Amino acid sequence: MAGSDKKPLLSIGKGSSKSCKPLRVGVKIPVLCFWLLFWIILYKIINNEIFLVAPWTVAKTLIRLVQQKEFWETIIFSFLRIVLGFLSAAMVGTLLAVLAYMSKPLKELINPLITVIKATPVASFIILALLWIKGSNLSVLISFLMVIPMIYANVYQGLTTTDRKLLEMAEVFKINRFRRIRAIYIPSVIPYFTSAISVSLGFCWKAGIAAEVIGIPTGSIGERLYEAKIYLVIDELYAWTVVIILISITFEKLVLYFIKFLRLDTHYSDKSKPIGE
Amino acid sequence: MDIRMIQVSKQYGANQVLKDLNLTFQEGRCHCLMGPSGIGKTTVINLLMGLENPDSGSILGMEGRRVAACFQEDRLIEHLDAISNVKLVCDKRITKEIVEEELNKVGLIDYIDKPVSALSGGMKRRVAIVRALLASSDLVIMDEPFKGLDQELKYRVINYIIEKTKGKTLIIITHDKEDVKRLEANLILLS
C-alpha cells in the first residue's frame, strides 16, 4: 500500500537491512586502509608536495589547526551560513511543492522558476549574487539556490504518488486534514524528502564553499582555501578540504537521523500513541 | 429517509456499466447487492459514497449522511497498527481500549499493536470491517467483506455486523446467498 514500492527521484542507495550492518562496518576499515595506501603510493610516485601532500602531513596540519581558535570560528562562520541556506531551501522548497500540489495554476507559475534555477550554472549565480548582496552572505543564497529545486521536485513527486485509494478512504470517512497529513501524506513524502536531503546536502556544501572562494568573505572556509592556494600552503588546502568533507558527512548523518526520528513518530511503534488518542 | 437511485447511468469509455438504474435502499435495513462480475455492483457503491458521479440520473437521500465503508481492497494504512487504523476514522469517544475490545470480538487478539503490513489477508479484512463499524455513521457500505474469511470466522463476523449496525442502513456486496439469509437482508439482484 502506501509508499511500499515507491522510488524517490534521487536515490541515496542505502539498504535498510539490519543484517548488513556488521558486514558494512567490517568492510569499511579495510576499504579506508586501501584508499589510504593508494594515496601514499601516489604520493611516493609523484614525490612533489606542491601537487600532492602525504596523508601524515595533512593529519599534522589538521592537529595544528584544531588547536587554533580561528579554526573553529572559521568553521562556525561557514557552517551557519551554509546551513541557513540549506534549511531555508528545505522549508521553502517543501512549501512550494505543497502549493504546486494543491493548485495547478500555482504549479504552472512555480515550475519555470524552479527549471531556471536548476539549469543556471552555479558560477553565474555567484557572480550575479556578488552584485546584489554582501560577500559574507553569498554562501547562504548559493546553498539555498542549489537545494531548492531538489527539495521541490522530490516533495512534489512524493505528494503526487500518495496512494489515491487511501485518499478516497479518507474522503469517505471524512478524516480531518490534520490526520490525513500525518497518516497518509507525510509517510508518502518522507522517502522522497530524505533522498532529496541526502543528495542536496553534498551539493549545498560544495556550492557554498565555491561561493566563498569566489566572494572571499572574511573569516570563511572559502577564504582559507583561497589563501592556501595563493600562498601555496598545500597542506592547509588539503586539511581544509578534509574538514569540509567531514562537516558535510557529519551534518548529513545528523539530519538523516533527525528525519528518521520524526519518521518513527508517524510509524506508530509499540510504545507510540495511536492516532486520535 | 430511504436512499433512491433514479435512472442512473454510468459509462467508462465505451463500456456502459449502468443504464437507467432504479434502486431503493430502505432506511435502517440491511441490503445485499448480488450479481455477476462486471455488472456494476462496485460502481453502485462508489456512486453512493460520492467517489464517482453518475453520467445521468440522480441519487436522493444522501444529503448529510455519514458514510462508513469496508472497501474491496481493505485500504488500510500499512505502517499503522490495527488500533491506529481504526482510531483514525473514529471520534475521540472511541478509546484504545474500546477498539481493542472490538477487535477481540472478531478474533483479533494478537498482533493488533503491530503494523497491519504484518497481518494476514483475513486479519486485515477484519480490521477493515471493525473500522467501518466503529466509525460514526448512519450508512455502512461493504464490498465483499467476507472475502478471505473461513466459514466459522465469517459467521462470527456476520453476527458482529448485525450487532453493530442496528438502526443503520447497511449495503453489502456478496456472492453468497447464505450471507443474505444470515444477515436477514433485502436481496437486490443486479442483472
Coordinates of C-alpha atoms in Angstrom, one line a residue:
Chain A
M1 CA 0.0 0.0 0.0
A2 CA 1.2 3.4 0.8
G3 CA 4.7 4.0 -0.2
S4 CA 5.6 0.4 -0.5
D5 CA 7.0 0.3 -4.0
K6 CA 7.9 4.0 -4.5
K7 CA 11.2 5.1 -5.9
P8 CA 12.4 8.6 -5.0
L9 CA 13.7 10.8 -7.8
L10 CA 17.1 10.9 -6.0
S11 CA 18.2 7.6 -4.6
I12 CA 20.6 7.5 -1.7
G13 CA 21.3 3.9 -2.5
K14 CA 21.3 2.7 1.1
G15 CA 20.0 -0.7 2.0
S16 CA 17.9 -0.9 5.1
S17 CA 18.7 -4.4 6.0
K18 CA 19.9 -4.6 9.6
S19 CA 21.7 -7.9 8.9
C20 CA 24.2 -6.0 6.6
K21 CA 25.4 -3.6 9.3
P22 CA 28.2 -5.7 10.8
L23 CA 29.4 -6.6 7.3
R24 CA 29.4 -2.9 6.3
V25 CA 31.4 -1.9 9.4
G26 CA 33.8 -4.8 8.8
V27 CA 34.2 -3.8 5.2
K28 CA 34.7 0.0 5.9
I29 CA 38.0 -0.3 7.7
P30 CA 39.8 -2.3 5.0
V31 CA 38.3 0.0 2.3
L32 CA 39.6 3.0 4.2
C33 CA 43.1 1.4 4.5
F34 CA 43.1 0.6 0.8
W35 CA 42.5 4.2 -0.2
L36 CA 45.0 5.5 2.3
L37 CA 47.6 3.1 0.9
F38 CA 46.6 4.3 -2.6
W39 CA 47.2 7.9 -1.5
I40 CA 50.6 7.0 0.0
I41 CA 51.7 5.1 -3.2
L42 CA 50.5 8.1 -5.4
Y43 CA 52.4 10.5 -3.1
K44 CA 55.6 8.4 -3.4
I45 CA 55.2 8.2 -7.2
I46 CA 54.6 12.0 -7.7
N47 CA 57.1 12.9 -5.0
N48 CA 56.2 16.6 -5.1
E49 CA 54.4 18.3 -2.2
I50 CA 53.1 21.0 -4.4
F51 CA 50.9 18.6 -6.2
L52 CA 50.1 16.0 -3.5
V53 CA 50.9 16.0 0.1
A54 CA 51.3 13.0 2.3
P55 CA 48.4 11.9 4.5
W56 CA 50.5 12.3 7.6
T57 CA 51.3 15.9 6.6
V58 CA 47.6 16.6 6.3
A59 CA 47.0 14.9 9.7
K60 CA 49.7 17.0 11.3
T61 CA 48.3 20.2 9.8
L62 CA 44.8 19.3 11.0
I63 CA 46.1 18.7 14.5
R64 CA 47.8 22.1 14.4
L65 CA 44.7 23.8 13.0
V66 CA 42.2 22.4 15.5
Q67 CA 44.3 23.9 18.3
Q68 CA 43.7 27.4 16.9
K69 CA 40.7 29.5 18.0
E70 CA 40.3 30.9 14.4
F71 CA 39.9 27.4 13.0
W72 CA 36.7 26.9 15.0
E73 CA 35.5 30.5 14.3
T74 CA 36.0 29.9 10.5
I75 CA 34.0 26.6 10.7
I76 CA 31.2 28.3 12.6
F77 CA 31.1 31.2 10.1
S78 CA 30.7 29.0 7.1
F79 CA 28.6 26.3 8.8
L80 CA 26.0 28.8 10.0
R81 CA 25.6 30.4 6.5
I82 CA 25.5 27.2 4.5
V83 CA 23.1 25.5 7.0
L84 CA 20.9 28.6 7.0
G85 CA 20.7 28.4 3.2
F86 CA 20.0 24.7 3.3
L87 CA 17.3 24.9 5.9
S88 CA 15.6 27.8 4.2
A89 CA 15.6 25.9 0.9
A90 CA 14.2 22.8 2.6
M91 CA 11.4 24.8 4.1
V92 CA 10.6 27.0 1.0
G93 CA 11.0 24.0 -1.4
T94 CA 8.6 22.0 0.7
L95 CA 6.1 24.9 0.8
L96 CA 6.3 25.5 -2.9
A97 CA 5.8 21.7 -3.6
V98 CA 2.7 21.7 -1.4
L99 CA 1.3 24.8 -3.1
A100 CA 2.0 23.3 -6.5
Y101 CA 0.3 20.1 -5.5
M102 CA -2.8 22.0 -4.2
S103 CA -3.2 24.3 -7.2
K104 CA -2.4 23.7 -10.9
P105 CA -2.1 27.4 -11.7
L106 CA 0.4 27.8 -8.9
K107 CA 2.3 24.8 -10.2
E108 CA 2.4 26.4 -13.7
L109 CA 3.7 29.5 -12.0
I110 CA 6.4 27.9 -9.9
N111 CA 7.7 25.3 -12.4
P112 CA 9.5 27.8 -14.7
L113 CA 11.2 29.4 -11.8
I114 CA 12.5 26.0 -10.5
T115 CA 13.6 25.0 -14.0
V116 CA 15.6 28.2 -14.4
I117 CA 17.2 27.8 -11.0
K118 CA 18.1 24.2 -11.8
A119 CA 19.6 25.0 -15.2
T120 CA 21.6 28.1 -14.3
P121 CA 25.3 27.4 -13.7
V122 CA 26.3 27.9 -10.1
A123 CA 29.2 30.3 -11.3
S124 CA 26.6 32.6 -12.9
F125 CA 24.6 32.7 -9.8
I126 CA 27.7 33.5 -7.7
I127 CA 28.8 36.4 -10.0
L128 CA 25.3 37.8 -10.2
A129 CA 24.8 37.5 -6.5
L130 CA 28.0 39.3 -5.8
L131 CA 26.4 42.3 -7.4
W132 CA 23.3 42.1 -5.2
I133 CA 24.4 41.0 -1.8
K134 CA 27.3 41.2 0.6
G135 CA 30.1 38.6 0.1
S136 CA 29.6 37.3 3.6
N137 CA 26.1 36.2 2.9
L138 CA 26.8 34.8 -0.6
S139 CA 27.0 31.2 0.6
V140 CA 23.5 31.5 2.2
L141 CA 22.0 32.4 -1.2
I142 CA 24.0 29.9 -3.2
S143 CA 23.3 27.0 -0.9
F144 CA 19.6 28.0 -1.0
L145 CA 19.5 28.1 -4.8
M146 CA 21.3 24.7 -5.1
V147 CA 19.0 22.9 -2.7
I148 CA 15.6 24.3 -3.5
P149 CA 15.0 22.5 -6.9
M150 CA 15.9 19.1 -5.5
I151 CA 13.6 19.5 -2.5
Y152 CA 10.8 20.9 -4.6
A153 CA 10.9 18.1 -7.2
N154 CA 11.1 15.3 -4.7
V155 CA 8.4 16.6 -2.3
Y156 CA 6.1 17.2 -5.2
Q157 CA 6.8 13.7 -6.5
G158 CA 6.0 12.3 -3.1
L159 CA 2.7 14.2 -2.9
T160 CA 1.6 13.2 -6.3
T161 CA 2.3 9.5 -5.7
T162 CA 0.3 9.4 -2.5
D163 CA -2.0 6.3 -2.6
R164 CA -5.2 7.5 -4.3
K165 CA -7.2 4.7 -2.7
L166 CA -6.1 5.8 0.8
L167 CA -7.1 9.4 -0.1
E168 CA -10.5 8.1 -1.2
M169 CA -10.9 6.2 2.0
A170 CA -10.1 9.4 3.9
E171 CA -12.7 11.2 1.9
V172 CA -15.4 8.7 2.6
F173 CA -14.7 8.6 6.3
K174 CA -14.3 12.4 6.4
I175 CA -11.0 12.1 8.1
N176 CA -9.8 15.6 9.1
R177 CA -7.0 17.4 7.3
F178 CA -4.5 17.1 10.2
R179 CA -4.9 13.3 10.5
R180 CA -4.7 12.9 6.7
I181 CA -1.5 14.8 6.5
R182 CA 0.0 12.8 9.4
A183 CA -1.2 9.4 8.5
I184 CA -1.2 9.5 4.7
Y185 CA 0.7 12.4 3.2
I186 CA 3.8 12.5 5.4
P187 CA 4.7 8.8 5.2
S188 CA 4.3 9.1 1.4
V189 CA 6.6 12.1 1.2
I190 CA 9.3 11.1 3.7
P191 CA 11.2 8.7 1.4
Y192 CA 11.4 11.4 -1.3
F193 CA 12.3 14.1 1.2
T194 CA 15.0 12.0 2.8
S195 CA 16.6 11.3 -0.6
A196 CA 16.5 14.9 -1.6
I197 CA 18.1 16.0 1.7
S198 CA 20.8 13.4 1.4
V199 CA 21.8 14.4 -2.1
S200 CA 21.3 18.1 -1.7
L201 CA 23.4 18.4 1.4
G202 CA 26.5 17.4 -0.5
F203 CA 25.7 19.9 -3.3
C204 CA 25.0 22.7 -0.9
W205 CA 28.4 22.3 0.8
K206 CA 30.2 22.2 -2.5
A207 CA 28.3 25.2 -3.9
G208 CA 28.5 27.2 -0.6
I209 CA 32.3 26.8 -0.3
A210 CA 32.7 27.6 -4.0
A211 CA 30.8 30.8 -3.5
E212 CA 33.0 31.7 -0.6
V213 CA 36.2 31.0 -2.6
I214 CA 34.9 33.5 -5.3
G215 CA 33.3 36.0 -2.9
I216 CA 36.2 35.6 -0.3
P217 CA 34.1 36.7 2.7
T218 CA 36.5 37.4 5.7
G219 CA 36.6 34.6 8.2
S220 CA 35.2 31.9 6.0
I221 CA 36.5 28.4 5.0
G222 CA 36.4 29.7 1.4
E223 CA 38.8 32.5 2.3
R224 CA 41.2 30.0 4.0
L225 CA 41.1 27.8 0.9
Y226 CA 41.8 30.8 -1.4
E227 CA 44.7 31.9 0.8
A228 CA 46.1 28.4 0.9
K229 CA 46.0 28.3 -2.9
I230 CA 47.5 31.8 -3.3
Y231 CA 50.4 31.2 -0.9
L232 CA 50.8 27.6 -1.9
V233 CA 50.2 26.3 1.6
I234 CA 49.1 23.0 0.1
D235 CA 49.0 21.0 3.3
E236 CA 46.4 23.5 4.6
L237 CA 44.5 23.3 1.3
Y238 CA 44.2 19.5 1.9
A239 CA 43.4 19.9 5.6
W240 CA 40.6 22.3 4.9
T241 CA 39.2 20.0 2.2
V242 CA 39.2 17.2 4.7
V243 CA 37.4 19.4 7.2
I244 CA 34.7 20.3 4.6
I245 CA 34.2 16.6 3.8
L246 CA 33.9 15.7 7.5
I247 CA 31.5 18.5 8.3
S248 CA 29.4 17.7 5.3
I249 CA 29.2 13.9 6.2
T250 CA 28.5 14.6 9.9
F251 CA 25.8 17.1 9.1
E252 CA 24.2 14.8 6.6
K253 CA 24.2 11.9 9.2
L254 CA 22.7 14.2 11.8
V255 CA 19.9 15.5 9.5
L256 CA 19.0 12.0 8.4
Y257 CA 19.0 10.8 12.0
F258 CA 16.6 13.6 12.8
I259 CA 14.3 12.7 9.9
K260 CA 14.4 9.1 10.9
F261 CA 13.5 10.1 14.4
L262 CA 10.5 12.1 13.1
R263 CA 9.5 9.3 10.8
L264 CA 9.3 6.8 13.7
D265 CA 6.6 9.1 15.2
T266 CA 4.5 8.6 12.1
H267 CA 5.0 4.9 12.1
Y268 CA 3.4 4.2 15.5
S269 CA 5.7 1.7 17.1
D270 CA 4.6 -0.3 20.0
K271 CA 5.1 2.4 22.5
S272 CA 3.7 5.3 20.4
K273 CA 0.3 6.8 20.9
P274 CA -2.3 5.7 18.4
I275 CA -3.9 8.4 16.2
G276 CA -6.7 10.2 17.8
E277 CA -5.6 9.4 21.4
Chain B
M1 CA -35.0 8.7 4.6
D2 CA -34.6 6.0 2.0
I3 CA -31.8 6.2 -0.5
R4 CA -33.0 6.3 -4.1
M5 CA -31.1 5.9 -7.3
I6 CA -33.3 7.2 -10.1
Q7 CA -32.5 6.4 -13.8
V8 CA -28.8 6.3 -13.0
S9 CA -26.4 5.6 -15.9
K10 CA -22.6 5.3 -15.8
Q11 CA -20.2 4.6 -18.6
Y12 CA -16.4 4.1 -18.6
G13 CA -15.2 4.9 -22.1
A14 CA -17.2 2.6 -24.4
N15 CA -18.3 0.4 -21.5
Q16 CA -21.8 1.2 -20.3
V17 CA -21.8 -0.2 -16.8
L18 CA -25.2 1.1 -15.5
K19 CA -28.1 2.1 -17.7
D20 CA -31.2 3.8 -16.3
L21 CA -30.8 2.0 -13.0
N22 CA -33.5 2.5 -10.4
L23 CA -32.9 1.2 -6.9
T24 CA -34.2 2.0 -3.4
F25 CA -32.4 1.2 -0.2
Q26 CA -34.8 1.4 2.8
E27 CA -33.6 3.3 5.8
G28 CA -32.4 1.2 8.7
R29 CA -32.3 -2.1 6.8
C30 CA -29.6 -4.4 5.5
H31 CA -29.4 -4.8 1.7
C32 CA -27.3 -7.3 -0.1
L33 CA -26.3 -6.5 -3.7
M34 CA -25.7 -9.5 -5.8
G35 CA -25.0 -10.1 -9.5
P36 CA -22.4 -11.5 -11.8
S37 CA -18.9 -9.9 -12.0
G38 CA -18.7 -6.7 -14.0
I39 CA -22.4 -5.9 -13.7
G40 CA -21.7 -2.7 -11.8
K41 CA -22.1 -3.6 -8.1
T42 CA -18.9 -1.7 -7.1
T43 CA -19.9 1.2 -9.4
V44 CA -23.2 1.5 -7.5
I45 CA -21.5 1.8 -4.1
N46 CA -18.8 4.1 -5.5
L47 CA -21.7 6.4 -6.6
L48 CA -23.3 6.2 -3.2
M49 CA -20.0 7.0 -1.5
G50 CA -19.6 10.0 -3.8
L51 CA -16.3 8.7 -5.2
E52 CA -17.9 8.9 -8.7
N53 CA -20.7 10.9 -10.2
P54 CA -23.4 9.4 -12.4
D55 CA -23.4 10.4 -16.1
S56 CA -27.2 10.9 -15.8
G57 CA -29.9 10.3 -13.3
S58 CA -29.9 11.3 -9.6
I59 CA -29.3 9.8 -6.2
L60 CA -31.6 11.0 -3.4
G61 CA -31.3 10.7 0.3
M62 CA -27.6 11.0 0.6
E63 CA -27.5 14.6 1.8
G64 CA -25.9 15.0 5.3
R65 CA -25.3 11.3 5.6
R66 CA -22.3 10.0 7.4
V67 CA -20.9 7.1 5.5
A68 CA -18.5 4.3 6.6
A69 CA -17.1 1.7 4.2
C70 CA -15.3 -1.5 4.0
F71 CA -13.7 -1.4 0.6
Q72 CA -12.9 -4.3 -1.6
E73 CA -9.1 -3.8 -1.1
D74 CA -9.1 -3.1 2.7
R75 CA -7.4 0.3 2.2
L76 CA -5.7 0.2 5.5
I77 CA -2.6 2.3 6.2
E78 CA 0.1 -0.3 6.2
H79 CA 2.6 1.3 8.5
L80 CA 0.0 1.9 11.3
D81 CA -1.1 -0.8 13.7
A82 CA -4.7 -2.2 13.7
I83 CA -5.7 0.1 16.6
S84 CA -4.4 3.2 14.9
N85 CA -6.1 2.3 11.7
V86 CA -9.5 2.0 13.4
K87 CA -9.0 5.1 15.6
L88 CA -8.0 7.2 12.6
V89 CA -11.7 7.2 11.4
C90 CA -13.3 7.4 14.9
D91 CA -14.1 10.3 17.1
K92 CA -12.4 10.8 20.5
R93 CA -15.0 8.8 22.4
I94 CA -13.7 5.6 20.9
T95 CA -10.7 4.9 23.1
K96 CA -7.9 2.5 22.5
E97 CA -9.4 0.1 25.0
I98 CA -12.8 0.1 23.1
V99 CA -11.1 -0.6 19.8
E100 CA -9.0 -3.4 21.3
E101 CA -12.2 -5.0 22.7
E102 CA -14.0 -4.7 19.4
L103 CA -11.0 -6.2 17.5
N104 CA -11.1 -9.1 20.0
K105 CA -14.7 -9.7 19.2
V106 CA -13.8 -10.6 15.6
G107 CA -11.0 -12.9 16.8
L108 CA -8.1 -10.3 16.5
I109 CA -6.2 -10.6 19.8
D110 CA -2.5 -10.9 18.7
Y111 CA -0.7 -8.5 16.5
I112 CA -3.2 -5.7 16.9
D113 CA -0.4 -3.4 18.1
K114 CA 1.8 -4.3 15.1
P115 CA 1.8 -2.6 11.7
V116 CA -1.0 -4.0 9.6
S117 CA 1.5 -4.9 6.9
A118 CA 2.5 -7.8 9.2
L119 CA -1.1 -9.2 9.3
S120 CA -2.5 -11.9 7.1
G121 CA -5.2 -11.1 4.5
G122 CA -8.0 -12.4 6.7
M123 CA -6.8 -10.3 9.7
K124 CA -6.6 -7.2 7.6
R125 CA -10.1 -7.8 6.3
R126 CA -11.4 -7.9 9.9
V127 CA -9.6 -4.7 10.8
A128 CA -11.2 -3.0 7.8
I129 CA -14.6 -4.4 9.0
V130 CA -14.2 -3.1 12.5
R131 CA -13.0 0.2 11.2
A132 CA -16.2 0.6 9.1
L133 CA -18.4 -0.4 12.0
L134 CA -16.8 1.8 14.7
A135 CA -16.8 5.0 12.6
S136 CA -19.6 7.3 13.4
S137 CA -22.1 6.7 10.6
D138 CA -25.7 6.1 9.5
L139 CA -24.9 4.3 6.3
V140 CA -22.4 1.4 6.2
I141 CA -21.3 0.1 2.8
M142 CA -19.3 -3.1 2.5
D143 CA -17.8 -4.5 -0.7
E144 CA -17.3 -8.3 -0.3
P145 CA -16.4 -8.1 3.4
F146 CA -16.2 -11.8 3.9
K147 CA -13.5 -12.4 1.3
G148 CA -10.7 -14.4 2.7
L149 CA -12.5 -15.5 5.8
D150 CA -13.2 -19.1 6.6
Q151 CA -16.8 -20.3 7.4
E152 CA -16.5 -20.1 11.2
L153 CA -15.0 -16.6 11.2
K154 CA -17.5 -15.5 8.6
Y155 CA -20.4 -16.4 10.8
R156 CA -18.7 -14.7 13.7
V157 CA -18.2 -11.5 11.6
I158 CA -21.8 -11.6 10.3
N159 CA -23.1 -11.7 13.9
Y160 CA -20.8 -8.8 14.8
I161 CA -22.0 -6.8 11.8
I162 CA -25.7 -7.4 12.8
E163 CA -24.8 -6.3 16.4
K164 CA -23.0 -3.1 15.3
T165 CA -25.4 -1.9 12.6
K166 CA -28.7 -1.9 14.4
G167 CA -30.7 1.1 13.2
K168 CA -28.2 1.8 10.4
T169 CA -28.7 1.4 6.7
L170 CA -26.3 -1.4 5.6
I171 CA -25.4 -2.2 2.0
I172 CA -23.3 -5.3 1.4
I173 CA -22.0 -6.7 -1.9
T174 CA -21.8 -10.5 -1.6
H175 CA -21.7 -13.5 -3.9
D176 CA -23.2 -15.9 -1.4
K177 CA -27.0 -16.3 -0.9
E178 CA -26.3 -17.8 2.5
D179 CA -25.0 -14.4 3.7
V180 CA -28.2 -12.8 2.7
K181 CA -30.2 -15.2 4.8
R182 CA -27.9 -14.9 7.8
L183 CA -27.9 -11.1 7.6
E184 CA -31.7 -11.2 7.2
A185 CA -31.1 -8.8 4.3
N186 CA -33.1 -7.4 1.5
L187 CA -31.7 -9.0 -1.7
I188 CA -31.1 -6.7 -4.6
L189 CA -30.1 -8.7 -7.7
L190 CA -28.4 -6.7 -10.5
S191 CA -28.6 -8.3 -13.9

